mmCIF file with all atom_site columns, C-alpha atoms in Angstrom:
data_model
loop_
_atom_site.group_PDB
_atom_site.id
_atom_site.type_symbol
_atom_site.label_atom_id
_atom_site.label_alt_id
_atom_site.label_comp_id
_atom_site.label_asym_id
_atom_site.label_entity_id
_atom_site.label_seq_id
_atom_site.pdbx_PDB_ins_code
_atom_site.Cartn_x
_atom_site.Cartn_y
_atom_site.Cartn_z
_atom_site.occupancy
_atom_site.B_iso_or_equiv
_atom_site.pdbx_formal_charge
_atom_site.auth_seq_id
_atom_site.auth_comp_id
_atom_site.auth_asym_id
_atom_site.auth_atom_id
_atom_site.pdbx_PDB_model_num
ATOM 1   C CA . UNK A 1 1   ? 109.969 93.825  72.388  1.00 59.00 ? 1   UNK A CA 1
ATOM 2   C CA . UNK A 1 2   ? 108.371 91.748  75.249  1.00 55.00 ? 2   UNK A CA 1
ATOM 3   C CA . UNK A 1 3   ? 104.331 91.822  76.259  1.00 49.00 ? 3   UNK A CA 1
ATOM 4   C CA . UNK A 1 4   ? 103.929 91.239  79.873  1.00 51.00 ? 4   UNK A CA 1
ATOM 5   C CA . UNK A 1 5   ? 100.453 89.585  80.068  1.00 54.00 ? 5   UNK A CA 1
ATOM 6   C CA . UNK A 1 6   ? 98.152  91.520  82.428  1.00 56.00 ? 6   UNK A CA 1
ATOM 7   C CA . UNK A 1 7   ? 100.733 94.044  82.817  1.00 61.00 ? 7   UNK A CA 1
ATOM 8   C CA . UNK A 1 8   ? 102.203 92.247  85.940  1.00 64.00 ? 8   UNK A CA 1
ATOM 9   C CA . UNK A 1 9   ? 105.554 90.182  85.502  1.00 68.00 ? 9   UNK A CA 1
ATOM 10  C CA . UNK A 1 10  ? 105.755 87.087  87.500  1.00 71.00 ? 10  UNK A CA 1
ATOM 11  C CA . UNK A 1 11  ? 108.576 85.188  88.440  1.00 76.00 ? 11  UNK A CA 1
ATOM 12  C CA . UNK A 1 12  ? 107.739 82.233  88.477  1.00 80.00 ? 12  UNK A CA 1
ATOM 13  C CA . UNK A 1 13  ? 110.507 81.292  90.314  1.00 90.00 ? 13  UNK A CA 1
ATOM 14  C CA . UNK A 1 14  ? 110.437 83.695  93.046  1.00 88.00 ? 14  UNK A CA 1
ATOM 15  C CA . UNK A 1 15  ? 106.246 83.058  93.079  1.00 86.00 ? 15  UNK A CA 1
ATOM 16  C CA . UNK A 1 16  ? 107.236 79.460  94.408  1.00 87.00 ? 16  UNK A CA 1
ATOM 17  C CA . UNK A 1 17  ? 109.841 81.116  96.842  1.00 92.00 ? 17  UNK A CA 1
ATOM 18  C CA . UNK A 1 18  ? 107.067 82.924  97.986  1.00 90.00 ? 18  UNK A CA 1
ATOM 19  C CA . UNK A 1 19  ? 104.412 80.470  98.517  1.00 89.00 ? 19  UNK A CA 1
ATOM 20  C CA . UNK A 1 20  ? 106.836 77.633  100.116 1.00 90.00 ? 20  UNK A CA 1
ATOM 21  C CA . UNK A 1 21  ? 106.881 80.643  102.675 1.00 92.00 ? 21  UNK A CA 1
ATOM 22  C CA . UNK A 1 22  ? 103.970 81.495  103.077 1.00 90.00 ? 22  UNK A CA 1
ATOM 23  C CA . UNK A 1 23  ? 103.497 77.393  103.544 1.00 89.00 ? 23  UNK A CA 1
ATOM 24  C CA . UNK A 1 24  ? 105.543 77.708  106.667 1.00 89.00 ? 24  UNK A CA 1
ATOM 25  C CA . UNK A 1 25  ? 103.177 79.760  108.266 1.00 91.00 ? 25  UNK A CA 1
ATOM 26  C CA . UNK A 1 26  ? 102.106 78.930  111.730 1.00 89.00 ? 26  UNK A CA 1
ATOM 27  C CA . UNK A 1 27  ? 100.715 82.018  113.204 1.00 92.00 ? 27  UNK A CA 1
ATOM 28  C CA . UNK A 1 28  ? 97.138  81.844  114.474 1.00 92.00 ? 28  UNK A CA 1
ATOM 29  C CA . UNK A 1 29  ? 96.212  85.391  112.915 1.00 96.00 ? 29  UNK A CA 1
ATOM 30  C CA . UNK A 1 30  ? 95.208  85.408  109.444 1.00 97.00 ? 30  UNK A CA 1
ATOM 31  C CA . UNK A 1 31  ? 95.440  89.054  107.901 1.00 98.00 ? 31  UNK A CA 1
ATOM 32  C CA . UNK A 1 32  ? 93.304  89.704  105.651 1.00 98.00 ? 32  UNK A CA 1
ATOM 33  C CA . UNK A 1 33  ? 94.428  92.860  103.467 1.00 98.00 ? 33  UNK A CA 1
ATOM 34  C CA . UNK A 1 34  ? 92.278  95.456  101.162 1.00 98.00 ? 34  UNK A CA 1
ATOM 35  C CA . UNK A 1 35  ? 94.458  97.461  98.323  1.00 98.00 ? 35  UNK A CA 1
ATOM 36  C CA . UNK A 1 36  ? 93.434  100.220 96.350  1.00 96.00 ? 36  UNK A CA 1
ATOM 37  C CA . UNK A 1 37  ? 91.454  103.569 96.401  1.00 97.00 ? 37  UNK A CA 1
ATOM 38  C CA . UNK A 1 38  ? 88.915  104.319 99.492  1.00 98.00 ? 38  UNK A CA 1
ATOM 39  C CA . UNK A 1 39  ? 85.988  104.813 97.624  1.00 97.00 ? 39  UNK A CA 1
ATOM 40  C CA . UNK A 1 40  ? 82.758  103.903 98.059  1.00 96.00 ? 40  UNK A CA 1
ATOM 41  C CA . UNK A 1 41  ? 81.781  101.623 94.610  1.00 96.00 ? 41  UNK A CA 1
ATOM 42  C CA . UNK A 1 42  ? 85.248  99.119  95.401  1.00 96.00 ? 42  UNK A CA 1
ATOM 43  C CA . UNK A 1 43  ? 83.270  98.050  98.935  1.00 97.00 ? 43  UNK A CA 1
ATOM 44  C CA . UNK A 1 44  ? 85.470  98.927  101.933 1.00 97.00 ? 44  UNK A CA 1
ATOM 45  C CA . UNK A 1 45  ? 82.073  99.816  103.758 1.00 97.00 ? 45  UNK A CA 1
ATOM 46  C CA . UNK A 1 46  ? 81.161  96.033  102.636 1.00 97.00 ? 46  UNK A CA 1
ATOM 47  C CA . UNK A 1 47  ? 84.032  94.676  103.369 1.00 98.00 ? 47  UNK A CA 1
ATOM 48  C CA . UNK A 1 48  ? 84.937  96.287  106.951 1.00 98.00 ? 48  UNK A CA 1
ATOM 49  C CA . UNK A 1 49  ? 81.042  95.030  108.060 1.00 97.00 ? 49  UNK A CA 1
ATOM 50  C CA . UNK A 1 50  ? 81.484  91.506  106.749 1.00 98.00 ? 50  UNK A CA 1
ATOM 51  C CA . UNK A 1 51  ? 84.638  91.300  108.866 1.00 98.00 ? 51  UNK A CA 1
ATOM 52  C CA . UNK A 1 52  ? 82.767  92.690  112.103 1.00 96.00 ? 52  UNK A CA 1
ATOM 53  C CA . UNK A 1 53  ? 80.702  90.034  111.485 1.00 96.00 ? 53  UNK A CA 1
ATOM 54  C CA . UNK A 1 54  ? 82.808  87.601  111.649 1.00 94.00 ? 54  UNK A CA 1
ATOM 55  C CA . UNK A 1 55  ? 83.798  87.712  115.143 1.00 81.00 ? 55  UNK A CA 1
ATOM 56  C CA . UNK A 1 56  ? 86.871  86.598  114.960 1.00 87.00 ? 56  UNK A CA 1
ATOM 57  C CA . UNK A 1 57  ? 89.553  87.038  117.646 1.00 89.00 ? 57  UNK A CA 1
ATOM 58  C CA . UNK A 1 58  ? 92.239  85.361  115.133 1.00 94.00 ? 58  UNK A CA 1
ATOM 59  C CA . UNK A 1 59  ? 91.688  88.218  112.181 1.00 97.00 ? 59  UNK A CA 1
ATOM 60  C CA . UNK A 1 60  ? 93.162  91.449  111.175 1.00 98.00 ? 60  UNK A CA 1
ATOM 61  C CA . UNK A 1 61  ? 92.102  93.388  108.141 1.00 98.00 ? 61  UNK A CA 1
ATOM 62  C CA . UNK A 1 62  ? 95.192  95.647  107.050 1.00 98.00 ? 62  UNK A CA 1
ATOM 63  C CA . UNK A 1 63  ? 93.835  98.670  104.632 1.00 98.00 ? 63  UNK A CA 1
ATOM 64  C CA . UNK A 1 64  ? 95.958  100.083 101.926 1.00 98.00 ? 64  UNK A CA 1
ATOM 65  C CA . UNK A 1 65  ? 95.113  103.253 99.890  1.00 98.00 ? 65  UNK A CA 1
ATOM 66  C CA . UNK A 1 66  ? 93.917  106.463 100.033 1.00 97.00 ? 66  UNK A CA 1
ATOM 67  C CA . UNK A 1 67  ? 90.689  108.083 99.357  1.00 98.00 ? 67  UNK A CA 1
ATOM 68  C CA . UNK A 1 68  ? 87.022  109.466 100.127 1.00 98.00 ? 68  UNK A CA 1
ATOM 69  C CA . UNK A 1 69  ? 86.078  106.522 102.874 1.00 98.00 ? 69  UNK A CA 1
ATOM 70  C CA . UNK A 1 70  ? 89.716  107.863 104.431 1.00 98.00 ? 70  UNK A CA 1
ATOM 71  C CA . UNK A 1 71  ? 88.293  108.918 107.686 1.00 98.00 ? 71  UNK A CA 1
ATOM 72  C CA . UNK A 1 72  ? 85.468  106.343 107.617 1.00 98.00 ? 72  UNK A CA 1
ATOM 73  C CA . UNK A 1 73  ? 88.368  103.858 108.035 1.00 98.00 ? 73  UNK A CA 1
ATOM 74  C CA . UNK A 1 74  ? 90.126  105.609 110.672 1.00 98.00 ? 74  UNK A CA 1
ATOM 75  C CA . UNK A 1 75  ? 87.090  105.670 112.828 1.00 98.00 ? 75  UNK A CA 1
ATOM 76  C CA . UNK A 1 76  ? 86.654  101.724 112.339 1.00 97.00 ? 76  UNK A CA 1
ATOM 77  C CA . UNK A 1 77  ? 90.370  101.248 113.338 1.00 97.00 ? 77  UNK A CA 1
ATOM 78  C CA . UNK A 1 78  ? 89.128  103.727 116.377 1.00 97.00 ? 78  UNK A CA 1
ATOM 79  C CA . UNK A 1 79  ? 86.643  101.048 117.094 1.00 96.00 ? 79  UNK A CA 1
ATOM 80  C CA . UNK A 1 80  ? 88.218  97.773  116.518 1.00 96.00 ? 80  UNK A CA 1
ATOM 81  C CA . UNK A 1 81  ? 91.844  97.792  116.831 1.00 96.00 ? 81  UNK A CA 1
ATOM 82  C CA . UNK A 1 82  ? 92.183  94.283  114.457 1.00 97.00 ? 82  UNK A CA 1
ATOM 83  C CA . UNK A 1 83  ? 91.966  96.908  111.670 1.00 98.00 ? 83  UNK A CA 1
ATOM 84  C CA . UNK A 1 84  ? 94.687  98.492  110.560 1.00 98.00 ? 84  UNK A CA 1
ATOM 85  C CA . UNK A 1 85  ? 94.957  101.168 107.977 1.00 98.00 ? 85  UNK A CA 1
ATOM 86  C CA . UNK A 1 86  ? 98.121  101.936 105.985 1.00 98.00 ? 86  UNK A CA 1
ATOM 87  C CA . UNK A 1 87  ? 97.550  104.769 104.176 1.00 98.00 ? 87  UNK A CA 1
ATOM 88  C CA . UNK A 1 88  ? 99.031  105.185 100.846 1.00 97.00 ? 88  UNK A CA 1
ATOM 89  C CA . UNK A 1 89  ? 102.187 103.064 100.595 1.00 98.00 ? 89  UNK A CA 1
ATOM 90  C CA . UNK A 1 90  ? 104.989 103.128 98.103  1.00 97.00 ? 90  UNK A CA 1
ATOM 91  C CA . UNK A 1 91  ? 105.424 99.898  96.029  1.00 94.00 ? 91  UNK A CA 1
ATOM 92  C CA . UNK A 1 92  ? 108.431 98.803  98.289  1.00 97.00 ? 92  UNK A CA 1
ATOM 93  C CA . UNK A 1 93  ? 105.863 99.472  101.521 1.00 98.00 ? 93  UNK A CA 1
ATOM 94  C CA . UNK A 1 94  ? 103.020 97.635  99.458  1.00 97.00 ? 94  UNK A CA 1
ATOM 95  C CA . UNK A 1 95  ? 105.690 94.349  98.364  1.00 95.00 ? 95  UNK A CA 1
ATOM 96  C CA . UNK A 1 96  ? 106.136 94.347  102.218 1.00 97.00 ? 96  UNK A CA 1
ATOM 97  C CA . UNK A 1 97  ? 102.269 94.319  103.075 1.00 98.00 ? 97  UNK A CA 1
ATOM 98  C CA . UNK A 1 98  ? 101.256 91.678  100.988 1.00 97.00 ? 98  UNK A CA 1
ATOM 99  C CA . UNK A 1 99  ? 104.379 89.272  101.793 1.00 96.00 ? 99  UNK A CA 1
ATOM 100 C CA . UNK A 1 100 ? 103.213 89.798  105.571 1.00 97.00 ? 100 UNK A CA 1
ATOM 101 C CA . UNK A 1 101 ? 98.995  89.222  104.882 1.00 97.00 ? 101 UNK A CA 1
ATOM 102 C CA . UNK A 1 102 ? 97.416  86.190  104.309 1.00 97.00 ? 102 UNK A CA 1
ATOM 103 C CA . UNK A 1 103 ? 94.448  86.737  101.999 1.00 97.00 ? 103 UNK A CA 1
ATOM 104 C CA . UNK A 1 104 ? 93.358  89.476  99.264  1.00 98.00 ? 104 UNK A CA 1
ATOM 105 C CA . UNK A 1 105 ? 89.747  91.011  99.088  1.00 98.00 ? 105 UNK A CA 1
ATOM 106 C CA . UNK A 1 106 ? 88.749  92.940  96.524  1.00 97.00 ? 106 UNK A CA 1
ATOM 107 C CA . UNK A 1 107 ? 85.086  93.663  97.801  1.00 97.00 ? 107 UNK A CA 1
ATOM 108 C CA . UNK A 1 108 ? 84.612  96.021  94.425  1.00 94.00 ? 108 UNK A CA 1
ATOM 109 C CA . UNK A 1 109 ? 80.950  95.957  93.706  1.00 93.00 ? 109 UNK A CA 1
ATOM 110 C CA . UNK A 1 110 ? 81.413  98.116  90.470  1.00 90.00 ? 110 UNK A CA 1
ATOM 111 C CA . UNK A 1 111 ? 82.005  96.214  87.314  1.00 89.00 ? 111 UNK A CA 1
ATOM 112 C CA . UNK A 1 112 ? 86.102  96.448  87.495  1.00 86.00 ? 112 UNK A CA 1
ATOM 113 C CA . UNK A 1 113 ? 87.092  95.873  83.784  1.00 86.00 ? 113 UNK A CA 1
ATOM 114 C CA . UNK A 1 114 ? 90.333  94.253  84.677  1.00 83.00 ? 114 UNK A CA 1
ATOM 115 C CA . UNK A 1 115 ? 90.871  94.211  88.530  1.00 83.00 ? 115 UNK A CA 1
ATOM 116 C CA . UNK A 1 116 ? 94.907  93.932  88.444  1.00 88.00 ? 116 UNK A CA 1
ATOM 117 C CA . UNK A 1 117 ? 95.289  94.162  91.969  1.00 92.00 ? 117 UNK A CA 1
ATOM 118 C CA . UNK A 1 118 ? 94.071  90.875  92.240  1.00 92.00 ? 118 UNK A CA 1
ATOM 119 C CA . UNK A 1 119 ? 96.986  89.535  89.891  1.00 90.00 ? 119 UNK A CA 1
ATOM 120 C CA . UNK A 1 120 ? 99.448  91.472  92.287  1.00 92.00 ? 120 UNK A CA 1
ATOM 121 C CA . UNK A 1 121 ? 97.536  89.814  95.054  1.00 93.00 ? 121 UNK A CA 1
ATOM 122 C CA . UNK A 1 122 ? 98.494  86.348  93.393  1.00 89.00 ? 122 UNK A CA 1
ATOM 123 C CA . UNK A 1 123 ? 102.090 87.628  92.348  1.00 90.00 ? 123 UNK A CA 1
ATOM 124 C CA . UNK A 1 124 ? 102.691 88.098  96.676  1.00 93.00 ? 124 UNK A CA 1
ATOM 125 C CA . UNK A 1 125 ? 100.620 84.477  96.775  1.00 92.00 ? 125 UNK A CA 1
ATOM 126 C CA . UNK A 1 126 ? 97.669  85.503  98.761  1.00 95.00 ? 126 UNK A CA 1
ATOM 127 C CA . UNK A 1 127 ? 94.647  84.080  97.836  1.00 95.00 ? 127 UNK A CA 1
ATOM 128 C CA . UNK A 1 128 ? 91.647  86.286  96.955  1.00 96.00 ? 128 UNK A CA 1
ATOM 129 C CA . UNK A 1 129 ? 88.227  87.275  97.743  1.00 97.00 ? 129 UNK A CA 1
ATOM 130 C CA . UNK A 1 130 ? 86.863  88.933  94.969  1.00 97.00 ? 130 UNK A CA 1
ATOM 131 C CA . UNK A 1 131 ? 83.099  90.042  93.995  1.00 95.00 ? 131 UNK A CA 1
ATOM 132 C CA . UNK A 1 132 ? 81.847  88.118  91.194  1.00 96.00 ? 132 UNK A CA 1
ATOM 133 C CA . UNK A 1 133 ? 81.450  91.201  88.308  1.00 95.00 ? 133 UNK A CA 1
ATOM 134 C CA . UNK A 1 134 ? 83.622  92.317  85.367  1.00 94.00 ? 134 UNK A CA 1
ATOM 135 C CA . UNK A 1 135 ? 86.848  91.336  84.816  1.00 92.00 ? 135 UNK A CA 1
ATOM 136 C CA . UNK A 1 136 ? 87.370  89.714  88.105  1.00 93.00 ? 136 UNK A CA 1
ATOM 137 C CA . UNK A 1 137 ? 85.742  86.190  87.421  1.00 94.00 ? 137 UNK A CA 1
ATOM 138 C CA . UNK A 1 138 ? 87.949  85.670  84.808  1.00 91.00 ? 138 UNK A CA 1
ATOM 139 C CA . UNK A 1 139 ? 91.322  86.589  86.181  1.00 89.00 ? 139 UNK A CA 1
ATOM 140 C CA . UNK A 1 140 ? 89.738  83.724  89.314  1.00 90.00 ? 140 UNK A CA 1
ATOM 141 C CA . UNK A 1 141 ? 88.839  81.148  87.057  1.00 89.00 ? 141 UNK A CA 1
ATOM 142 C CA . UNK A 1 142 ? 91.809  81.504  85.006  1.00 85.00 ? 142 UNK A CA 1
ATOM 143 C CA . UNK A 1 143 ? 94.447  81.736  87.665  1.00 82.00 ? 143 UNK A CA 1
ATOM 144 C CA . UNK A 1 144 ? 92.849  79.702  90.108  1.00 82.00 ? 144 UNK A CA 1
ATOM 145 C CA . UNK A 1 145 ? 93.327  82.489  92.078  1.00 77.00 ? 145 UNK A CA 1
ATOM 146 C CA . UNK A 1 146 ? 90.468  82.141  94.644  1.00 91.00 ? 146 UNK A CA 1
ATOM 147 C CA . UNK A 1 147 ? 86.853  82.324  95.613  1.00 95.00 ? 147 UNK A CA 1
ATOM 148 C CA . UNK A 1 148 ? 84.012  84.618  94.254  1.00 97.00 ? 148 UNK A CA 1
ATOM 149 C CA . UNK A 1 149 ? 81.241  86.405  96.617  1.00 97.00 ? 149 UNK A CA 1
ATOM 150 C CA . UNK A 1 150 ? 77.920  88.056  95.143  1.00 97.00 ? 150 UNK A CA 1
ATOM 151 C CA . UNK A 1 151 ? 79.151  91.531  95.054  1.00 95.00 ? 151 UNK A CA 1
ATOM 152 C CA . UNK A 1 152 ? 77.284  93.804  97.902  1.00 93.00 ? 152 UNK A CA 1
ATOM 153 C CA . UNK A 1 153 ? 76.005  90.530  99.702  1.00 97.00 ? 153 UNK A CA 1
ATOM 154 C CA . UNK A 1 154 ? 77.881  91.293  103.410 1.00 97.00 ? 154 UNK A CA 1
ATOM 155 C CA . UNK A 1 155 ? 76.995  87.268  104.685 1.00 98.00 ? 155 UNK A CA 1
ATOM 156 C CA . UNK A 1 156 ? 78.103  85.927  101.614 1.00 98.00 ? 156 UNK A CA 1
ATOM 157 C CA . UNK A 1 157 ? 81.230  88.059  101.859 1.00 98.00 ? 157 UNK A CA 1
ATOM 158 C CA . UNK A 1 158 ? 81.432  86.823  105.472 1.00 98.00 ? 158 UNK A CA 1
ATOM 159 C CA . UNK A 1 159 ? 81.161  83.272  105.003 1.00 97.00 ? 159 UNK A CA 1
ATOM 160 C CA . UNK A 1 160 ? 84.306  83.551  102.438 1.00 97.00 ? 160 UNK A CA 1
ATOM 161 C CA . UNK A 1 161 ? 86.064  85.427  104.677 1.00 98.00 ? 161 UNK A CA 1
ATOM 162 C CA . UNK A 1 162 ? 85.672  83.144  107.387 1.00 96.00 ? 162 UNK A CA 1
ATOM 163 C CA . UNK A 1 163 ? 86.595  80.272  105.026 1.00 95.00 ? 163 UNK A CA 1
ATOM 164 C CA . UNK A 1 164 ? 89.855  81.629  104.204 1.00 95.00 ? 164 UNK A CA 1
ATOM 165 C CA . UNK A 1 165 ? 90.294  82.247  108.101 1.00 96.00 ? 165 UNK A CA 1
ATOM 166 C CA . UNK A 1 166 ? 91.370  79.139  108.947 1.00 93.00 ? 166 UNK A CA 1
ATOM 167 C CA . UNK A 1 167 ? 95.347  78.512  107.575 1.00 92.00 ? 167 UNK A CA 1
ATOM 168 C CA . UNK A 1 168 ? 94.356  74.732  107.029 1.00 91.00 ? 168 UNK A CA 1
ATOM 169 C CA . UNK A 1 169 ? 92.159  76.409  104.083 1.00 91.00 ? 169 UNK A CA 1
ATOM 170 C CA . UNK A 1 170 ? 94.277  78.848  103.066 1.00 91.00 ? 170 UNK A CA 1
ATOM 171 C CA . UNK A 1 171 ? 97.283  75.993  102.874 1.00 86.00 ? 171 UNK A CA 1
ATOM 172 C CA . UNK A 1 172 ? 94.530  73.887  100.883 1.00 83.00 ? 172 UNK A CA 1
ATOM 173 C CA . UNK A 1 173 ? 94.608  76.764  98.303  1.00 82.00 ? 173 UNK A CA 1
ATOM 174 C CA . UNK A 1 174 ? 98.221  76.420  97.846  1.00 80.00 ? 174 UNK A CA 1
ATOM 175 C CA . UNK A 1 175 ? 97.410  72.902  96.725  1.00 76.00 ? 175 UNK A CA 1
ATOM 176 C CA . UNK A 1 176 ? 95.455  73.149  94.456  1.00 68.00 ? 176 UNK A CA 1
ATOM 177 C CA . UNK A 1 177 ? 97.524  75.729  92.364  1.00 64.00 ? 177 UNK A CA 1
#
């Protein structure tokens, strides 16, 4: 018998592979990347407003999933072509999507009990932006995994956002793991 903890098996190994990549990075555009369903409680309306507010040239914000908000997100990639939406992607397609992105948010205002898409996040090395209810504080503070945002609070969702927009900060991250 074997118990994968959190239900996600890291290689470590690989994991360092990944990062020492991601490391490399020099490209001016940080991509930010949403994964999960398009419903309104996990914050894509949140989340797609804080990055408009940003006003950053240098950003994408790459949507995975399918759901309810489906056609509210195709109207904001009408609107601002530094969004780009997915769909719903195999787990090959997904691998591939968070090996290209720089940073995870997980703008989920509802209490998520665990949140493992934020230990997949960490699996592909990507830092992560995660609203500070349920399960999700934990799986931060105990992986190091990120930074924390009052849940619903756009500007303070912003201001992480634009922290983690910078690579210097995002390659400061990587330190301190």
């Amino acid at each position: 018998k074997k118990c994968i903890f959190n239900s996600v098996d890291i290689d470590n190994k690989k994991l360092h592979m990944i990062i020492n990549k991601k490391q490399e990075k020099n490209s001016k555009i940080i991509k930010f990347m949403y994964a999960g369903r398009l419903v309104y409680f996990k914050g894509i309306e949140h989340m797609i407003c804080a990055f408009e507010n940003m006003n950053n040239e240098n950003c994408e914000l790459h949507i995975c999933g399918t759901g309810e908000m489906k056609d509210f997100v195709e109207k904001w990639c009408d609107k601002d072509k530094r969004i780009i939406y997915h769909g719903k992607l195999n787990n090959e397609q997904l691998a591939d999507c968070y090996m290209e992105c720089d940073v995870l948010v997980v703008p989920s205002f509802w209490p998520e009990p665990f949140g493992r898409v934020l230990i997949e996040g960490n699996m592909y090395g990507l830092p992560v932006i995660a609203g500070n209810c349920g399960g999700m504080p934990e799986i931060i503070y105990n992986t190091k995994a990120g930074l924390l945002y009052e849940p619903g609070n756009i500007t303070d969702l912003k201001n992480k956002m634009s922290q983690l927009a910078d690579r210097k900060n995002i390659k400061k991250y990587y330190d301190s793991i």
